[in-house]
């Protein structure tokens, strides 16, 4: 066995000994608590980081196109360059036939002002058919939804943020005002149409809920003067994380000159920022764990100094340098293991019960701690990833074992003659 029973016994007596007996119980507890708090902070930060990325990616994939296909640039009748699809139906059918594509739907997009009872809000209109709307998870299967999505052909669907801004509810009629309206002899007059709100959804992202409005595709074509056209084709994939593997086939089915824009392209800056932040935070918190484990060194050095006489006697009765090293290594390792275990438990409990913990913090601070208009999501997410927990545990234990070796080697090399010279 790597450690004999008498080595465990001596190490355990040293850990339990009081300061009056030459022990360092206070330093032992300080080391243990420091490691526990450092590991707790590391696991909690990694869980929140993973939760942020998972929540962000989930809202992107659940409420937006995984791939957006644009037509080749062509010259319109008025001489302007445009990218609209004139053959959107057959093009969407070809893209839908690509292996791995779940849905391909033509889309009309535009920005208008919505108005109800004197309250106004800028909204982004998505013209889509009913089947396409049903296939958007964060809209059709929203946690908070009101109305009947099957009545979409008789009205519009709006985000909960738009409904809150306008004071609108299911059954109300809101006016949509577009500056690009009807062409008259005196110029272009604004187009104003009224639509009934038949469905209200919460996608989970503040910027989506606050600006998005879905309109039936045919009505959107008429409203935005796009009769016979589609602005783009929205593509949903079975495995959006592998989006790059689908692009060649999608481009081949989209026609000559078509271009694509993936969800990674749309959110690349934010995803890169998350990755950089992840690496920096891990390094900073690793330094925090290292500082906490250094308390083990100071505690063991004091223990070695106080137990110099005992070490001399142990050496004279036959214990080798290796045995002394292992005794003090067990002392430091036990502190590291106990602190790491406590910190892991606390970190996992924090991630699991983050909602009540955050609610308590919000209550103590008087509310308003989390502003979704700034952070984009409605709550502080946390997700326990086994790999993150394992990496935190391995880092803490590894550092604890390494730093323990230095005072343990010092104890092992102590000369028994010098230790007992004045005894």
mmCIF file of C-alpha atoms in Angstrom:
data_model
loop_
_atom_site.group_PDB
_atom_site.id
_atom_site.type_symbol
_atom_site.label_atom_id
_atom_site.label_comp_id
_atom_site.label_asym_id
_atom_site.label_seq_id
_atom_site.Cartn_x
_atom_site.Cartn_y
_atom_site.Cartn_z
ATOM 1 C CA UNK A 1 0.000 0.000 0.000
ATOM 2 C CA UNK A 2 1.272 3.535 -0.713
ATOM 3 C CA UNK A 3 0.558 4.664 2.860
ATOM 4 C CA UNK A 4 0.915 2.401 5.917
ATOM 5 C CA UNK A 5 -1.502 2.380 8.829
ATOM 6 C CA UNK A 6 0.949 4.002 11.270
ATOM 7 C CA UNK A 7 1.522 6.872 8.810
ATOM 8 C CA UNK A 8 -2.233 7.501 8.651
ATOM 9 C CA UNK A 9 -2.421 7.348 12.458
ATOM 10 C CA UNK A 10 0.369 9.890 12.974
ATOM 11 C CA UNK A 11 -1.022 12.245 10.325
ATOM 12 C CA UNK A 12 -4.506 12.060 11.831
ATOM 13 C CA UNK A 13 -3.137 12.856 15.336
ATOM 14 C CA UNK A 14 -1.274 15.876 13.939
ATOM 15 C CA UNK A 15 -4.412 17.169 12.186
ATOM 16 C CA UNK A 16 -6.470 16.857 15.370
ATOM 17 C CA UNK A 17 -3.877 18.263 17.741
ATOM 18 C CA UNK A 18 -4.613 21.571 19.383
ATOM 19 C CA UNK A 19 -2.425 24.617 19.229
ATOM 20 C CA UNK A 20 -1.401 24.136 22.871
ATOM 21 C CA UNK A 21 -0.088 20.709 21.907
ATOM 22 C CA UNK A 22 1.987 22.063 19.047
ATOM 23 C CA UNK A 23 -0.719 21.674 16.389
ATOM 24 C CA UNK A 24 -2.103 24.258 13.938
ATOM 25 C CA UNK A 25 -5.822 23.624 14.115
ATOM 26 C CA UNK A 26 -6.673 27.258 13.351
ATOM 27 C CA UNK A 27 -4.489 27.292 10.241
ATOM 28 C CA UNK A 28 -5.972 23.957 9.236
ATOM 29 C CA UNK A 29 -9.491 25.377 9.338
ATOM 30 C CA UNK A 30 -8.426 28.528 7.511
ATOM 31 C CA UNK A 31 -6.857 26.423 4.752
ATOM 32 C CA UNK A 32 -9.912 24.192 4.496
ATOM 33 C CA UNK A 33 -12.376 27.100 4.346
ATOM 34 C CA UNK A 34 -10.216 28.973 1.821
ATOM 35 C CA UNK A 35 -10.054 26.009 -0.548
ATOM 36 C CA UNK A 36 -13.779 25.339 -0.152
ATOM 37 C CA UNK A 37 -14.686 28.950 -1.029
ATOM 38 C CA UNK A 38 -12.280 29.006 -3.989
ATOM 39 C CA UNK A 39 -13.673 25.767 -5.438
ATOM 40 C CA UNK A 40 -17.222 26.983 -4.786
ATOM 41 C CA UNK A 41 -16.510 30.215 -6.673
ATOM 42 C CA UNK A 42 -14.916 28.320 -9.554
ATOM 43 C CA UNK A 43 -17.779 25.829 -9.955
ATOM 44 C CA UNK A 44 -20.451 28.534 -9.557
ATOM 45 C CA UNK A 45 -18.780 30.722 -12.181
ATOM 46 C CA UNK A 46 -18.367 27.836 -14.618
ATOM 47 C CA UNK A 47 -22.025 26.849 -14.117
ATOM 48 C CA UNK A 48 -23.279 30.387 -14.759
ATOM 49 C CA UNK A 49 -20.989 30.678 -17.767
ATOM 50 C CA UNK A 50 -22.310 27.422 -19.228
ATOM 51 C CA UNK A 51 -25.862 28.515 -18.443
ATOM 52 C CA UNK A 52 -25.402 31.808 -20.234
ATOM 53 C CA UNK A 53 -24.069 30.156 -23.362
ATOM 54 C CA UNK A 54 -26.727 27.433 -23.354
ATOM 55 C CA UNK A 55 -29.537 29.965 -22.824
ATOM 56 C CA UNK A 56 -28.183 32.306 -25.486
ATOM 57 C CA UNK A 57 -27.685 29.572 -28.066
ATOM 58 C CA UNK A 58 -31.073 28.009 -27.238
ATOM 59 C CA UNK A 59 -32.906 31.285 -27.814
ATOM 60 C CA UNK A 60 -31.031 31.803 -31.079
ATOM 61 C CA UNK A 61 -31.810 28.322 -32.359
ATOM 62 C CA UNK A 62 -35.343 28.295 -30.966
ATOM 63 C CA UNK A 63 -36.552 31.638 -32.310
ATOM 64 C CA UNK A 64 -34.401 32.353 -35.365
ATOM 65 C CA UNK A 65 -33.447 30.688 -38.602
ATOM 66 C CA UNK A 66 -30.479 28.356 -38.419
ATOM 67 C CA UNK A 67 -29.596 29.351 -41.985
ATOM 68 C CA UNK A 68 -30.951 32.312 -43.954
ATOM 69 C CA UNK A 69 -30.757 32.042 -47.747
ATOM 70 C CA UNK A 70 -30.611 35.208 -49.877
ATOM 71 C CA UNK A 71 -31.171 35.379 -53.610
ATOM 72 C CA UNK A 72 -28.615 36.565 -56.112
ATOM 73 C CA UNK A 73 -28.498 40.334 -56.661
ATOM 74 C CA UNK A 74 -30.633 41.407 -59.629
ATOM 75 C CA UNK A 75 -31.844 44.616 -61.248
ATOM 76 C CA UNK A 76 -35.435 45.588 -60.410
ATOM 77 C CA UNK A 77 -37.859 47.352 -62.784
ATOM 78 C CA UNK A 78 -37.152 50.727 -61.149
ATOM 79 C CA UNK A 79 -33.421 50.275 -61.708
ATOM 80 C CA UNK A 80 -32.615 49.492 -58.086
ATOM 81 C CA UNK A 81 -30.597 46.437 -57.064
ATOM 82 C CA UNK A 82 -32.597 43.868 -55.103
ATOM 83 C CA UNK A 83 -32.157 40.393 -53.632
ATOM 84 C CA UNK A 84 -35.772 39.169 -53.515
ATOM 85 C CA UNK A 85 -36.814 35.651 -54.562
ATOM 86 C CA UNK A 86 -39.208 35.534 -57.502
ATOM 87 C CA UNK A 87 -39.320 31.710 -57.414
ATOM 88 C CA UNK A 88 -39.429 31.318 -53.650
ATOM 89 C CA UNK A 89 -41.822 28.362 -53.592
ATOM 90 C CA UNK A 90 -39.795 25.936 -55.775
ATOM 91 C CA UNK A 91 -36.534 27.141 -54.212
ATOM 92 C CA UNK A 92 -37.856 26.472 -50.711
ATOM 93 C CA UNK A 93 -39.036 23.035 -51.836
ATOM 94 C CA UNK A 94 -35.573 22.161 -53.184
ATOM 95 C CA UNK A 95 -33.871 23.316 -49.980
ATOM 96 C CA UNK A 96 -36.369 21.361 -47.859
ATOM 97 C CA UNK A 97 -35.326 18.243 -49.783
ATOM 98 C CA UNK A 98 -31.721 18.525 -48.597
ATOM 99 C CA UNK A 99 -30.817 15.859 -46.059
ATOM 100 C CA UNK A 100 -30.798 17.280 -42.543
ATOM 101 C CA UNK A 101 -33.096 20.209 -43.346
ATOM 102 C CA UNK A 102 -36.226 20.185 -41.195
ATOM 103 C CA UNK A 103 -38.008 23.122 -42.788
ATOM 104 C CA UNK A 104 -37.467 25.802 -45.438
ATOM 105 C CA UNK A 105 -39.980 28.662 -45.437
ATOM 106 C CA UNK A 106 -40.118 31.868 -47.524
ATOM 107 C CA UNK A 107 -40.084 35.006 -45.408
ATOM 108 C CA UNK A 108 -41.046 38.668 -45.728
ATOM 109 C CA UNK A 109 -39.329 41.133 -43.400
ATOM 110 C CA UNK A 110 -39.934 44.791 -42.681
ATOM 111 C CA UNK A 111 -39.905 47.436 -39.954
ATOM 112 C CA UNK A 112 -43.042 49.358 -39.060
ATOM 113 C CA UNK A 113 -44.578 51.251 -36.161
ATOM 114 C CA UNK A 114 -47.345 49.607 -34.148
ATOM 115 C CA UNK A 115 -49.960 51.735 -32.397
ATOM 116 C CA UNK A 116 -52.785 51.110 -29.945
ATOM 117 C CA UNK A 117 -54.722 53.663 -27.892
ATOM 118 C CA UNK A 118 -52.075 56.333 -28.295
ATOM 119 C CA UNK A 119 -49.155 54.047 -27.417
ATOM 120 C CA UNK A 120 -46.532 53.323 -30.081
ATOM 121 C CA UNK A 121 -43.725 50.807 -30.522
ATOM 122 C CA UNK A 122 -41.299 50.019 -33.310
ATOM 123 C CA UNK A 123 -41.614 46.396 -34.408
ATOM 124 C CA UNK A 124 -39.976 44.067 -36.901
ATOM 125 C CA UNK A 125 -42.522 42.219 -39.007
ATOM 126 C CA UNK A 126 -41.904 38.636 -40.138
ATOM 127 C CA UNK A 127 -44.257 37.472 -42.871
ATOM 128 C CA UNK A 128 -44.537 33.679 -42.569
ATOM 129 C CA UNK A 129 -47.113 30.958 -43.125
ATOM 130 C CA UNK A 130 -48.854 29.072 -40.316
ATOM 131 C CA UNK A 131 -46.806 25.893 -40.710
ATOM 132 C CA UNK A 132 -43.614 27.888 -40.536
ATOM 133 C CA UNK A 133 -44.767 29.645 -37.368
ATOM 134 C CA UNK A 134 -45.693 26.336 -35.732
ATOM 135 C CA UNK A 135 -42.181 25.046 -36.425
ATOM 136 C CA UNK A 136 -40.496 27.804 -34.378
ATOM 137 C CA UNK A 137 -40.044 26.192 -30.914
ATOM 138 C CA UNK A 138 -39.675 29.350 -28.842
ATOM 139 C CA UNK A 139 -42.829 30.806 -30.397
ATOM 140 C CA UNK A 140 -45.179 27.858 -30.846
ATOM 141 C CA UNK A 141 -44.098 26.121 -27.599
ATOM 142 C CA UNK A 142 -43.477 29.220 -25.527
ATOM 143 C CA UNK A 143 -43.674 28.829 -21.751
ATOM 144 C CA UNK A 144 -45.885 31.908 -21.563
ATOM 145 C CA UNK A 145 -48.312 32.144 -24.445
ATOM 146 C CA UNK A 146 -51.831 33.442 -24.862
ATOM 147 C CA UNK A 147 -54.394 33.043 -27.616
ATOM 148 C CA UNK A 148 -54.696 30.489 -30.393
ATOM 149 C CA UNK A 149 -51.827 29.993 -32.802
ATOM 150 C CA UNK A 150 -54.182 28.198 -35.210
ATOM 151 C CA UNK A 151 -56.024 31.514 -35.686
ATOM 152 C CA UNK A 152 -52.841 33.056 -37.100
ATOM 153 C CA UNK A 153 -54.401 33.431 -40.546
ATOM 154 C CA UNK A 154 -56.969 35.881 -39.109
ATOM 155 C CA UNK A 155 -54.536 38.225 -37.379
ATOM 156 C CA UNK A 156 -50.994 38.650 -36.099
ATOM 157 C CA UNK A 157 -48.792 37.159 -33.372
ATOM 158 C CA UNK A 158 -46.752 39.514 -31.212
ATOM 159 C CA UNK A 159 -44.059 39.163 -28.571
ATOM 160 C CA UNK A 160 -44.922 39.734 -24.931
ATOM 161 C CA UNK A 161 -42.667 42.796 -24.846
ATOM 162 C CA UNK A 162 -44.591 44.383 -27.724
ATOM 163 C CA UNK A 163 -47.871 43.547 -25.987
ATOM 164 C CA UNK A 164 -46.615 45.107 -22.764
ATOM 165 C CA UNK A 165 -45.367 48.240 -24.543
ATOM 166 C CA UNK A 166 -48.677 48.765 -26.337
ATOM 167 C CA UNK A 167 -50.909 47.507 -23.543
ATOM 168 C CA UNK A 168 -52.324 44.994 -26.013
ATOM 169 C CA UNK A 169 -54.025 41.675 -25.298
ATOM 170 C CA UNK A 170 -55.489 38.873 -27.388
ATOM 171 C CA UNK A 171 -58.482 40.233 -29.279
ATOM 172 C CA UNK A 172 -57.252 43.844 -29.515
ATOM 173 C CA UNK A 173 -56.743 45.438 -32.917
ATOM 174 C CA UNK A 174 -53.422 47.191 -33.389
ATOM 175 C CA UNK A 175 -52.509 49.516 -36.241
ATOM 176 C CA UNK A 176 -49.360 48.971 -38.274
ATOM 177 C CA UNK A 177 -47.963 52.070 -39.975
ATOM 178 C CA UNK A 178 -45.407 51.714 -42.777
ATOM 179 C CA UNK A 179 -43.801 54.686 -44.565
ATOM 180 C CA UNK A 180 -43.590 52.656 -47.814
ATOM 181 C CA UNK A 181 -47.251 52.597 -48.680
ATOM 182 C CA UNK A 182 -49.425 53.337 -51.668
ATOM 183 C CA UNK A 183 -48.017 55.259 -54.641
ATOM 184 C CA UNK A 184 -50.198 58.266 -55.505
ATOM 185 C CA UNK A 185 -49.934 61.297 -57.754
ATOM 186 C CA UNK A 186 -48.576 63.222 -54.786
ATOM 187 C CA UNK A 187 -45.980 60.638 -53.875
ATOM 188 C CA UNK A 188 -45.956 57.631 -51.563
ATOM 189 C CA UNK A 189 -48.454 57.811 -48.744
ATOM 190 C CA UNK A 190 -47.964 55.796 -45.524
ATOM 191 C CA UNK A 191 -49.822 52.518 -45.333
ATOM 192 C CA UNK A 192 -51.977 52.012 -42.232
ATOM 193 C CA UNK A 193 -53.681 48.687 -41.606
ATOM 194 C CA UNK A 194 -55.357 47.318 -38.484
ATOM 195 C CA UNK A 195 -54.876 43.687 -37.394
ATOM 196 C CA UNK A 196 -56.298 41.639 -34.580
ATOM 197 C CA UNK A 197 -53.859 40.165 -32.052
ATOM 198 C CA UNK A 198 -54.574 36.414 -32.005
ATOM 199 C CA UNK A 199 -51.445 35.116 -30.263
ATOM 200 C CA UNK A 200 -48.917 36.468 -27.725
ATOM 201 C CA UNK A 201 -45.661 34.586 -27.085
ATOM 202 C CA UNK A 202 -42.552 34.868 -24.902
ATOM 203 C CA UNK A 203 -39.414 33.654 -26.676
ATOM 204 C CA UNK A 204 -37.166 34.157 -23.640
ATOM 205 C CA UNK A 205 -35.020 36.931 -25.130
ATOM 206 C CA UNK A 206 -35.943 40.519 -24.289
ATOM 207 C CA UNK A 207 -34.835 41.903 -27.663
ATOM 208 C CA UNK A 208 -37.009 39.361 -29.511
ATOM 209 C CA UNK A 209 -40.100 39.725 -27.342
ATOM 210 C CA UNK A 210 -39.811 43.507 -27.448
ATOM 211 C CA UNK A 211 -39.663 43.895 -31.247
ATOM 212 C CA UNK A 212 -41.060 40.867 -33.068
ATOM 213 C CA UNK A 213 -44.422 40.567 -34.823
ATOM 214 C CA UNK A 214 -45.486 37.701 -37.087
ATOM 215 C CA UNK A 215 -47.916 38.311 -39.952
ATOM 216 C CA UNK A 216 -49.432 35.819 -42.426
ATOM 217 C CA UNK A 217 -47.200 35.513 -45.487
ATOM 218 C CA UNK A 218 -49.809 36.535 -48.069
ATOM 219 C CA UNK A 219 -50.859 39.563 -46.024
ATOM 220 C CA UNK A 220 -47.205 40.589 -45.569
ATOM 221 C CA UNK A 221 -46.663 40.420 -49.336
ATOM 222 C CA UNK A 222 -49.571 42.785 -49.859
ATOM 223 C CA UNK A 223 -48.683 45.090 -46.980
ATOM 224 C CA UNK A 224 -45.041 45.554 -48.033
ATOM 225 C CA UNK A 225 -45.740 45.611 -51.811
ATOM 226 C CA UNK A 226 -44.009 42.259 -52.308
ATOM 227 C CA UNK A 227 -46.674 40.495 -54.383
ATOM 228 C CA UNK A 228 -45.070 37.381 -55.859
ATOM 229 C CA UNK A 229 -41.801 37.880 -53.991
ATOM 230 C CA UNK A 230 -40.052 36.742 -50.819
ATOM 231 C CA UNK A 231 -37.196 38.562 -49.142
ATOM 232 C CA UNK A 232 -35.391 35.445 -47.933
ATOM 233 C CA UNK A 233 -35.827 31.767 -47.118
ATOM 234 C CA UNK A 234 -35.613 30.618 -43.516
ATOM 235 C CA UNK A 235 -34.019 27.184 -43.027
ATOM 236 C CA UNK A 236 -34.220 25.078 -39.858
ATOM 237 C CA UNK A 237 -31.823 22.157 -39.379
ATOM 238 C CA UNK A 238 -31.958 18.904 -37.448
ATOM 239 C CA UNK A 239 -28.421 19.495 -36.073
ATOM 240 C CA UNK A 240 -27.809 23.254 -36.020
ATOM 241 C CA UNK A 241 -24.467 22.854 -34.218
ATOM 242 C CA UNK A 242 -23.166 21.164 -37.413
ATOM 243 C CA UNK A 243 -24.443 23.943 -39.652
ATOM 244 C CA UNK A 244 -21.240 24.185 -41.706
ATOM 245 C CA UNK A 245 -21.655 20.604 -42.957
ATOM 246 C CA UNK A 246 -25.037 21.463 -44.528
ATOM 247 C CA UNK A 247 -24.002 24.641 -46.347
ATOM 248 C CA UNK A 248 -22.684 23.113 -49.615
ATOM 249 C CA UNK A 249 -25.913 21.174 -50.253
ATOM 250 C CA UNK A 250 -28.101 24.142 -49.259
ATOM 251 C CA UNK A 251 -26.194 26.453 -51.595
ATOM 252 C CA UNK A 252 -26.511 23.911 -54.396
ATOM 253 C CA UNK A 253 -30.282 23.761 -53.945
ATOM 254 C CA UNK A 254 -30.647 27.563 -53.628
ATOM 255 C CA UNK A 255 -29.664 28.398 -57.161
ATOM 256 C CA UNK A 256 -26.812 30.262 -58.795
ATOM 257 C CA UNK A 257 -25.596 33.354 -56.989
ATOM 258 C CA UNK A 258 -27.440 32.630 -53.751
ATOM 259 C CA UNK A 259 -25.724 33.395 -50.444
ATOM 260 C CA UNK A 260 -26.297 32.096 -46.917
ATOM 261 C CA UNK A 261 -26.043 33.585 -43.436
ATOM 262 C CA UNK A 262 -25.859 31.120 -40.534
ATOM 263 C CA UNK A 263 -26.735 31.545 -36.887
ATOM 264 C CA UNK A 264 -23.033 31.407 -36.076
ATOM 265 C CA UNK A 265 -22.363 34.307 -38.446
ATOM 266 C CA UNK A 266 -25.149 36.319 -36.841
ATOM 267 C CA UNK A 267 -23.851 35.794 -33.310
ATOM 268 C CA UNK A 268 -20.140 35.263 -33.940
ATOM 269 C CA UNK A 269 -19.026 38.371 -32.036
ATOM 270 C CA UNK A 270 -20.992 37.416 -28.931
ATOM 271 C CA UNK A 271 -19.875 33.772 -29.058
ATOM 272 C CA UNK A 272 -16.228 34.814 -29.379
ATOM 273 C CA UNK A 273 -16.648 37.209 -26.460
ATOM 274 C CA UNK A 274 -18.105 34.373 -24.376
ATOM 275 C CA UNK A 275 -15.207 32.108 -25.270
ATOM 276 C CA UNK A 276 -12.611 34.738 -24.342
ATOM 277 C CA UNK A 277 -14.449 35.493 -21.095
ATOM 278 C CA UNK A 278 -14.593 31.774 -20.273
ATOM 279 C CA UNK A 279 -10.845 31.364 -20.633
ATOM 280 C CA UNK A 280 -10.013 34.535 -18.698
ATOM 281 C CA UNK A 281 -12.381 33.716 -15.833
ATOM 282 C CA UNK A 282 -11.021 30.173 -15.563
ATOM 283 C CA UNK A 283 -7.451 31.491 -15.335
ATOM 284 C CA UNK A 284 -8.378 34.132 -12.734
ATOM 285 C CA UNK A 285 -10.296 31.687 -10.572
ATOM 286 C CA UNK A 286 -7.513 29.116 -10.929
ATOM 287 C CA UNK A 287 -5.179 31.695 -9.410
ATOM 288 C CA UNK A 288 -7.719 32.110 -6.607
ATOM 289 C CA UNK A 289 -7.617 28.348 -5.984
ATOM 290 C CA UNK A 290 -3.798 28.459 -6.008
ATOM 291 C CA UNK A 291 -3.798 31.244 -3.407
ATOM 292 C CA UNK A 292 -6.174 29.226 -1.231
ATOM 293 C CA UNK A 293 -4.004 26.124 -1.453
ATOM 294 C CA UNK A 294 -0.962 28.155 -0.413
ATOM 295 C CA UNK A 295 -2.536 28.323 3.048
ATOM 296 C CA UNK A 296 -1.774 24.614 3.270
ATOM 297 C CA UNK A 297 1.937 25.411 2.841
ATOM 298 C CA UNK A 298 1.963 27.970 5.639
ATOM 299 C CA UNK A 299 0.005 25.652 7.934
ATOM 300 C CA UNK A 300 2.278 22.675 7.275
ATOM 301 C CA UNK A 301 5.438 24.740 7.704
ATOM 302 C CA UNK A 302 4.184 25.790 11.130
ATOM 303 C CA UNK A 303 3.281 22.186 11.887
ATOM 304 C CA UNK A 304 6.745 20.967 10.855
ATOM 305 C CA UNK A 305 8.356 23.617 13.041
ATOM 306 C CA UNK A 306 6.199 22.742 16.047
ATOM 307 C CA UNK A 307 6.682 19.015 15.557
ATOM 308 C CA UNK A 308 10.483 19.127 15.079
ATOM 309 C CA UNK A 309 11.087 17.167 18.307
ATOM 310 C CA UNK A 310 8.519 14.536 17.298
ATOM 311 C CA UNK A 311 10.114 14.183 13.869
ATOM 312 C CA UNK A 312 13.539 13.639 15.477
ATOM 313 C CA UNK A 313 12.154 10.934 17.772
ATOM 314 C CA UNK A 314 10.321 9.222 14.894
ATOM 315 C CA UNK A 315 13.507 9.158 12.858
ATOM 316 C CA UNK A 316 15.491 7.668 15.730
ATOM 317 C CA UNK A 317 12.993 4.835 16.231
ATOM 318 C CA UNK A 318 13.295 3.839 12.590
ATOM 319 C CA UNK A 319 10.983 5.916 10.372
ATOM 320 C CA UNK A 320 12.598 6.715 7.041
ATOM 321 C CA UNK A 321 12.628 10.035 5.227
ATOM 322 C CA UNK A 322 9.960 8.648 2.906
ATOM 323 C CA UNK A 323 7.689 7.769 5.804
ATOM 324 C CA UNK A 324 8.003 11.275 7.295
ATOM 325 C CA UNK A 325 7.295 12.778 3.861
ATOM 326 C CA UNK A 326 4.185 10.644 3.485
ATOM 327 C CA UNK A 327 2.915 11.597 6.962
ATOM 328 C CA UNK A 328 2.974 15.308 6.213
ATOM 329 C CA UNK A 329 1.749 14.729 2.662
ATOM 330 C CA UNK A 330 -1.315 13.007 4.133
ATOM 331 C CA UNK A 331 -1.882 16.033 6.390
ATOM 332 C CA UNK A 332 -1.873 18.494 3.493
ATOM 333 C CA UNK A 333 -3.759 16.201 1.120
ATOM 334 C CA UNK A 334 -6.537 15.615 3.655
ATOM 335 C CA UNK A 335 -7.021 19.373 4.022
ATOM 336 C CA UNK A 336 -7.163 19.757 0.237
ATOM 337 C CA UNK A 337 -9.587 16.859 -0.202
ATOM 338 C CA UNK A 338 -11.894 18.068 2.562
ATOM 339 C CA UNK A 339 -11.907 21.653 1.255
ATOM 340 C CA UNK A 340 -12.440 20.507 -2.335
ATOM 341 C CA UNK A 341 -15.326 18.245 -1.308
ATOM 342 C CA UNK A 342 -17.033 21.019 0.649
ATOM 343 C CA UNK A 343 -16.534 23.519 -2.178
ATOM 344 C CA UNK A 344 -17.859 21.070 -4.783
ATOM 345 C CA UNK A 345 -20.998 20.404 -2.761
ATOM 346 C CA UNK A 346 -21.608 24.124 -2.208
ATOM 347 C CA UNK A 347 -20.985 24.947 -5.877
ATOM 348 C CA UNK A 348 -23.343 22.236 -7.133
ATOM 349 C CA UNK A 349 -26.055 23.279 -4.660
ATOM 350 C CA UNK A 350 -25.683 26.898 -5.800
ATOM 351 C CA UNK A 351 -26.118 25.902 -9.450
ATOM 352 C CA UNK A 352 -29.127 23.700 -8.702
ATOM 353 C CA UNK A 353 -30.893 26.218 -6.459
ATOM 354 C CA UNK A 354 -29.775 29.384 -8.221
ATOM 355 C CA UNK A 355 -33.342 30.668 -8.704
ATOM 356 C CA UNK A 356 -34.272 30.819 -4.989
ATOM 357 C CA UNK A 357 -30.780 32.115 -4.153
ATOM 358 C CA UNK A 358 -31.101 34.894 -6.705
ATOM 359 C CA UNK A 359 -34.651 35.660 -5.574
ATOM 360 C CA UNK A 360 -33.342 36.109 -2.030
ATOM 361 C CA UNK A 361 -30.555 38.416 -3.256
ATOM 362 C CA UNK A 362 -33.067 40.383 -5.306
ATOM 363 C CA UNK A 363 -35.320 40.703 -2.242
ATOM 364 C CA UNK A 364 -32.469 41.849 -0.009
ATOM 365 C CA UNK A 365 -31.355 44.425 -2.596
ATOM 366 C CA UNK A 366 -34.894 45.769 -2.955
ATOM 367 C CA UNK A 367 -35.521 44.396 -6.453
ATOM 368 C CA UNK A 368 -34.303 45.471 -9.861
ATOM 369 C CA UNK A 369 -30.996 43.566 -9.619
ATOM 370 C CA UNK A 370 -31.536 41.899 -13.006
ATOM 371 C CA UNK A 371 -32.562 44.155 -15.892
ATOM 372 C CA UNK A 372 -33.568 42.045 -18.935
ATOM 373 C CA UNK A 373 -33.405 45.085 -21.234
ATOM 374 C CA UNK A 374 -29.630 45.187 -20.613
ATOM 375 C CA UNK A 375 -28.803 41.484 -20.302
ATOM 376 C CA UNK A 376 -31.236 40.201 -22.932
ATOM 377 C CA UNK A 377 -32.562 37.279 -20.877
ATOM 378 C CA UNK A 378 -35.042 37.248 -18.021
ATOM 379 C CA UNK A 379 -33.148 35.350 -15.332
ATOM 380 C CA UNK A 380 -29.667 34.323 -14.243
ATOM 381 C CA UNK A 381 -29.071 30.902 -15.826
ATOM 382 C CA UNK A 382 -26.843 28.155 -14.444
ATOM 383 C CA UNK A 383 -26.056 24.778 -15.938
ATOM 384 C CA UNK A 384 -23.985 22.094 -14.264
ATOM 385 C CA UNK A 385 -21.676 20.484 -16.789
ATOM 386 C CA UNK A 386 -19.866 17.363 -15.495
ATOM 387 C CA UNK A 387 -16.712 18.358 -17.351
ATOM 388 C CA UNK A 388 -16.599 21.743 -15.583
ATOM 389 C CA UNK A 389 -17.042 20.151 -12.159
ATOM 390 C CA UNK A 390 -14.370 17.538 -12.885
ATOM 391 C CA UNK A 391 -11.921 20.195 -14.118
ATOM 392 C CA UNK A 392 -12.470 22.287 -10.959
ATOM 393 C CA UNK A 393 -11.988 19.256 -8.693
ATOM 394 C CA UNK A 394 -8.876 18.090 -10.530
ATOM 395 C CA UNK A 395 -7.393 21.595 -10.449
ATOM 396 C CA UNK A 396 -7.970 21.973 -6.711
ATOM 397 C CA UNK A 397 -6.707 18.502 -5.801
ATOM 398 C CA UNK A 398 -3.715 18.789 -8.121
ATOM 399 C CA UNK A 399 -2.623 22.107 -6.643
ATOM 400 C CA UNK A 400 -3.213 20.845 -3.102
ATOM 401 C CA UNK A 401 -1.048 17.784 -3.689
ATOM 402 C CA UNK A 402 1.726 19.760 -5.393
ATOM 403 C CA UNK A 403 2.047 22.519 -2.786
ATOM 404 C CA UNK A 404 1.972 19.938 0.011
ATOM 405 C CA UNK A 405 5.165 18.351 -1.268
ATOM 406 C CA UNK A 406 7.382 21.310 -0.341
ATOM 407 C CA UNK A 407 6.803 21.371 3.463
ATOM 408 C CA UNK A 408 6.605 17.560 3.475
ATOM 409 C CA UNK A 409 10.074 17.332 1.877
ATOM 410 C CA UNK A 410 11.369 19.845 4.403
ATOM 411 C CA UNK A 411 10.102 17.671 7.256
ATOM 412 C CA UNK A 412 11.581 14.520 5.686
ATOM 413 C CA UNK A 413 15.037 16.107 5.330
ATOM 414 C CA UNK A 414 15.147 17.352 8.903
ATOM 415 C CA UNK A 415 18.272 16.103 10.685
ATOM 416 C CA UNK A 416 17.194 14.166 13.827
ATOM 417 C CA UNK A 417 20.417 15.157 15.614
ATOM 418 C CA UNK A 418 19.680 18.860 15.129
ATOM 419 C CA UNK A 419 16.050 18.342 16.112
ATOM 420 C CA UNK A 420 17.014 16.697 19.430
ATOM 421 C CA UNK A 421 20.231 18.643 20.192
ATOM 422 C CA UNK A 422 18.711 20.686 23.054
ATOM 423 C CA UNK A 423 16.261 18.061 24.332
#
